[in-house]
Amino acid sequence: MTLSIRNQLPGTVTAITSGEVMATVGIRLTGGQNLTAAITKEAVTALGLAPDSPVRALVKSTEVALATSPVEALSGLSIRNQLPGTVTTIATGAAMASVKIAFDDIELTAAITKEAATDLGLAPGTPVVALIKSTEVSLSTA
């Protein structure tokens, strides 16, 4: 299956916490970073997920926000997925910018407004933190 989702991050399930309808799935990415996905319990069963299951975390580039420094959880932010990296390339159009970020052996793409890219002073080599809500992370089995 070919997907239009640019960000397909390989990893391994580390933990599953189930609620009545939804579950959180902890993932260790191949570079060692931790990521959390919030998916339905039905999806956990359909995918056959269990600890040590290989998965791909899928994140649309429009669902990746960027910060120029880590955001402390105590500052009132609900986003727990924070992946530090470095801008490798930035392509700016009339309204939007496509920003590629490298961390360890993984590349992530964020689609943000041109204005945001300018305000953040983004350029190749700029350290950034990719912020991703757990509800915006989908999973596929590898």
mmCIF file of C-alpha atoms in Angstrom:
data_model
loop_
_atom_site.group_PDB
_atom_site.id
_atom_site.type_symbol
_atom_site.label_atom_id
_atom_site.label_comp_id
_atom_site.label_asym_id
_atom_site.label_seq_id
_atom_site.Cartn_x
_atom_site.Cartn_y
_atom_site.Cartn_z
ATOM 1 C CA MET A 1 0.000 0.000 0.000
ATOM 2 C CA THR A 2 1.325 3.427 -0.932
ATOM 3 C CA LEU A 3 0.340 6.348 1.296
ATOM 4 C CA SER A 4 0.550 10.105 0.906
ATOM 5 C CA ILE A 5 1.601 10.446 4.549
ATOM 6 C CA ARG A 6 5.246 11.534 4.416
ATOM 7 C CA ASN A 7 6.160 10.700 7.983
ATOM 8 C CA GLN A 8 6.378 6.930 8.404
ATOM 9 C CA LEU A 9 8.529 6.306 11.461
ATOM 10 C CA PRO A 10 9.646 2.725 12.196
ATOM 11 C CA GLY A 11 9.604 1.498 15.764
ATOM 12 C CA THR A 12 8.592 -1.143 18.281
ATOM 13 C CA VAL A 13 5.638 -1.207 20.683
ATOM 14 C CA THR A 14 6.830 -0.816 24.274
ATOM 15 C CA ALA A 15 3.510 -0.651 26.141
ATOM 16 C CA ILE A 16 -0.242 -0.629 25.649
ATOM 17 C CA THR A 17 -2.638 0.978 28.124
ATOM 18 C CA SER A 18 -6.284 0.271 27.343
ATOM 19 C CA GLY A 19 -9.337 2.247 28.366
ATOM 20 C CA GLU A 20 -12.978 1.552 27.557
ATOM 21 C CA VAL A 21 -12.749 2.658 23.910
ATOM 22 C CA MET A 22 -9.262 4.051 23.328
ATOM 23 C CA ALA A 23 -5.748 2.859 24.107
ATOM 24 C CA THR A 24 -2.397 4.564 24.320
ATOM 25 C CA VAL A 25 0.449 2.759 22.636
ATOM 26 C CA GLY A 26 4.029 3.492 23.613
ATOM 27 C CA ILE A 27 6.527 3.174 20.764
ATOM 28 C CA ARG A 28 10.321 3.206 20.762
ATOM 29 C CA LEU A 29 11.465 4.590 17.419
ATOM 30 C CA THR A 30 14.514 3.050 15.749
ATOM 31 C CA GLY A 31 16.590 6.070 16.803
ATOM 32 C CA GLY A 32 15.673 5.503 20.469
ATOM 33 C CA GLN A 33 13.064 8.263 20.838
ATOM 34 C CA ASN A 34 9.769 7.533 22.544
ATOM 35 C CA LEU A 35 6.422 8.298 20.933
ATOM 36 C CA THR A 36 2.837 7.765 22.094
ATOM 37 C CA ALA A 37 -0.125 7.000 19.832
ATOM 38 C CA ALA A 38 -3.752 7.176 20.979
ATOM 39 C CA ILE A 39 -5.813 4.722 18.908
ATOM 40 C CA THR A 40 -8.988 2.716 19.411
ATOM 41 C CA LYS A 41 -8.934 -0.567 21.306
ATOM 42 C CA GLU A 42 -10.466 -2.089 18.174
ATOM 43 C CA ALA A 43 -7.419 -0.963 16.166
ATOM 44 C CA VAL A 44 -5.055 -2.477 18.744
ATOM 45 C CA THR A 45 -6.835 -5.811 18.329
ATOM 46 C CA ALA A 46 -7.112 -5.578 14.526
ATOM 47 C CA LEU A 47 -3.391 -4.824 14.211
ATOM 48 C CA GLY A 48 -2.490 -7.568 16.691
ATOM 49 C CA LEU A 49 -0.388 -5.163 18.735
ATOM 50 C CA ALA A 50 1.568 -6.343 21.751
ATOM 51 C CA PRO A 51 4.826 -5.289 23.374
ATOM 52 C CA ASP A 52 7.766 -5.841 20.970
ATOM 53 C CA SER A 53 5.482 -5.675 17.887
ATOM 54 C CA PRO A 54 7.149 -3.829 14.992
ATOM 55 C CA VAL A 55 5.080 -0.836 13.822
ATOM 56 C CA ARG A 56 5.245 2.315 11.735
ATOM 57 C CA ALA A 57 3.995 5.527 13.283
ATOM 58 C CA LEU A 58 2.251 7.589 10.600
ATOM 59 C CA VAL A 59 1.951 11.354 11.021
ATOM 60 C CA LYS A 60 0.727 13.831 8.409
ATOM 61 C CA SER A 61 3.198 16.686 7.946
ATOM 62 C CA THR A 62 0.405 19.181 8.650
ATOM 63 C CA GLU A 63 0.052 17.676 12.148
ATOM 64 C CA VAL A 64 3.648 18.422 13.150
ATOM 65 C CA ALA A 65 4.205 21.691 15.042
ATOM 66 C CA LEU A 66 7.680 23.084 15.656
ATOM 67 C CA ALA A 67 9.318 24.848 18.594
ATOM 68 C CA THR A 68 12.842 26.197 18.796
ATOM 69 C CA SER A 69 13.382 24.756 22.286
ATOM 70 C CA PRO A 70 11.887 21.974 24.424
ATOM 71 C CA VAL A 71 8.529 22.782 25.970
ATOM 72 C CA GLU A 72 8.273 21.727 29.588
ATOM 73 C CA ALA A 73 5.161 19.658 30.386
ATOM 74 C CA LEU A 74 4.641 21.777 33.486
ATOM 75 C CA SER A 75 4.101 24.885 31.364
ATOM 76 C CA GLY A 76 0.569 23.787 30.548
ATOM 77 C CA LEU A 77 1.142 21.992 27.241
ATOM 78 C CA SER A 78 -0.849 18.815 26.623
ATOM 79 C CA ILE A 79 1.366 17.603 23.754
ATOM 80 C CA ARG A 80 3.636 14.893 25.118
ATOM 81 C CA ASN A 81 5.384 13.791 21.911
ATOM 82 C CA GLN A 82 8.429 16.037 21.623
ATOM 83 C CA LEU A 83 11.158 14.940 19.226
ATOM 84 C CA PRO A 84 14.307 17.118 19.175
ATOM 85 C CA GLY A 85 16.134 17.393 15.878
ATOM 86 C CA THR A 86 17.819 19.698 13.409
ATOM 87 C CA VAL A 87 16.377 21.385 10.322
ATOM 88 C CA THR A 88 18.017 19.899 7.224
ATOM 89 C CA THR A 89 16.085 21.680 4.490
ATOM 90 C CA ILE A 90 13.298 24.205 4.196
ATOM 91 C CA ALA A 91 11.251 24.934 1.086
ATOM 92 C CA THR A 92 9.135 28.065 1.304
ATOM 93 C CA GLY A 93 6.197 28.901 -0.953
ATOM 94 C CA ALA A 94 3.860 31.873 -1.011
ATOM 95 C CA ALA A 95 1.893 30.724 2.046
ATOM 96 C CA MET A 96 3.431 27.514 3.422
ATOM 97 C CA ALA A 97 6.827 26.022 4.224
ATOM 98 C CA SER A 98 7.924 22.392 4.153
ATOM 99 C CA VAL A 99 10.542 21.795 6.839
ATOM 100 C CA LYS A 100 12.589 18.581 6.983
ATOM 101 C CA ILE A 101 14.006 17.683 10.388
ATOM 102 C CA ALA A 102 16.590 14.981 11.095
ATOM 103 C CA PHE A 103 17.000 13.197 14.383
ATOM 104 C CA ASP A 104 19.311 10.230 14.576
ATOM 105 C CA ASP A 105 18.483 8.008 11.584
ATOM 106 C CA ILE A 106 14.961 9.362 11.020
ATOM 107 C CA GLU A 107 13.698 12.290 8.963
ATOM 108 C CA LEU A 108 10.439 14.061 9.735
ATOM 109 C CA THR A 109 8.596 16.654 7.631
ATOM 110 C CA ALA A 110 6.517 19.503 9.045
ATOM 111 C CA ALA A 111 4.213 21.689 6.939
ATOM 112 C CA ILE A 112 3.888 25.066 8.639
ATOM 113 C CA THR A 113 2.989 28.553 7.496
ATOM 114 C CA LYS A 114 5.650 30.667 5.829
ATOM 115 C CA GLU A 115 5.051 33.278 8.543
ATOM 116 C CA ALA A 116 5.759 30.746 11.309
ATOM 117 C CA ALA A 117 8.970 29.591 9.604
ATOM 118 C CA THR A 118 10.104 33.228 9.347
ATOM 119 C CA ASP A 119 9.128 34.062 12.954
ATOM 120 C CA LEU A 120 11.042 31.006 14.226
ATOM 121 C CA GLY A 121 14.089 31.915 12.114
ATOM 122 C CA LEU A 122 14.245 28.433 10.605
ATOM 123 C CA ALA A 123 17.175 27.548 8.357
ATOM 124 C CA PRO A 124 19.298 24.444 7.787
ATOM 125 C CA GLY A 125 21.132 23.684 11.018
ATOM 126 C CA THR A 126 18.504 25.235 13.311
ATOM 127 C CA PRO A 127 17.749 22.991 16.316
ATOM 128 C CA VAL A 128 14.003 22.395 16.712
ATOM 129 C CA VAL A 129 11.567 20.222 18.610
ATOM 130 C CA ALA A 130 8.784 18.506 16.662
ATOM 131 C CA LEU A 131 5.531 18.468 18.639
ATOM 132 C CA ILE A 132 2.928 15.819 17.785
ATOM 133 C CA LYS A 133 -0.338 15.114 19.601
ATOM 134 C CA SER A 134 -0.758 11.426 20.376
ATOM 135 C CA THR A 135 -4.208 11.495 18.763
ATOM 136 C CA GLU A 136 -2.544 12.475 15.450
ATOM 137 C CA VAL A 137 -0.318 9.378 15.370
ATOM 138 C CA SER A 138 -1.718 6.435 13.392
ATOM 139 C CA LEU A 139 -0.109 3.016 13.392
ATOM 140 C CA SER A 140 0.475 0.348 10.804
ATOM 141 C CA THR A 141 2.091 -2.999 11.256
ATOM 142 C CA ALA A 142 5.484 -3.351 9.644
#
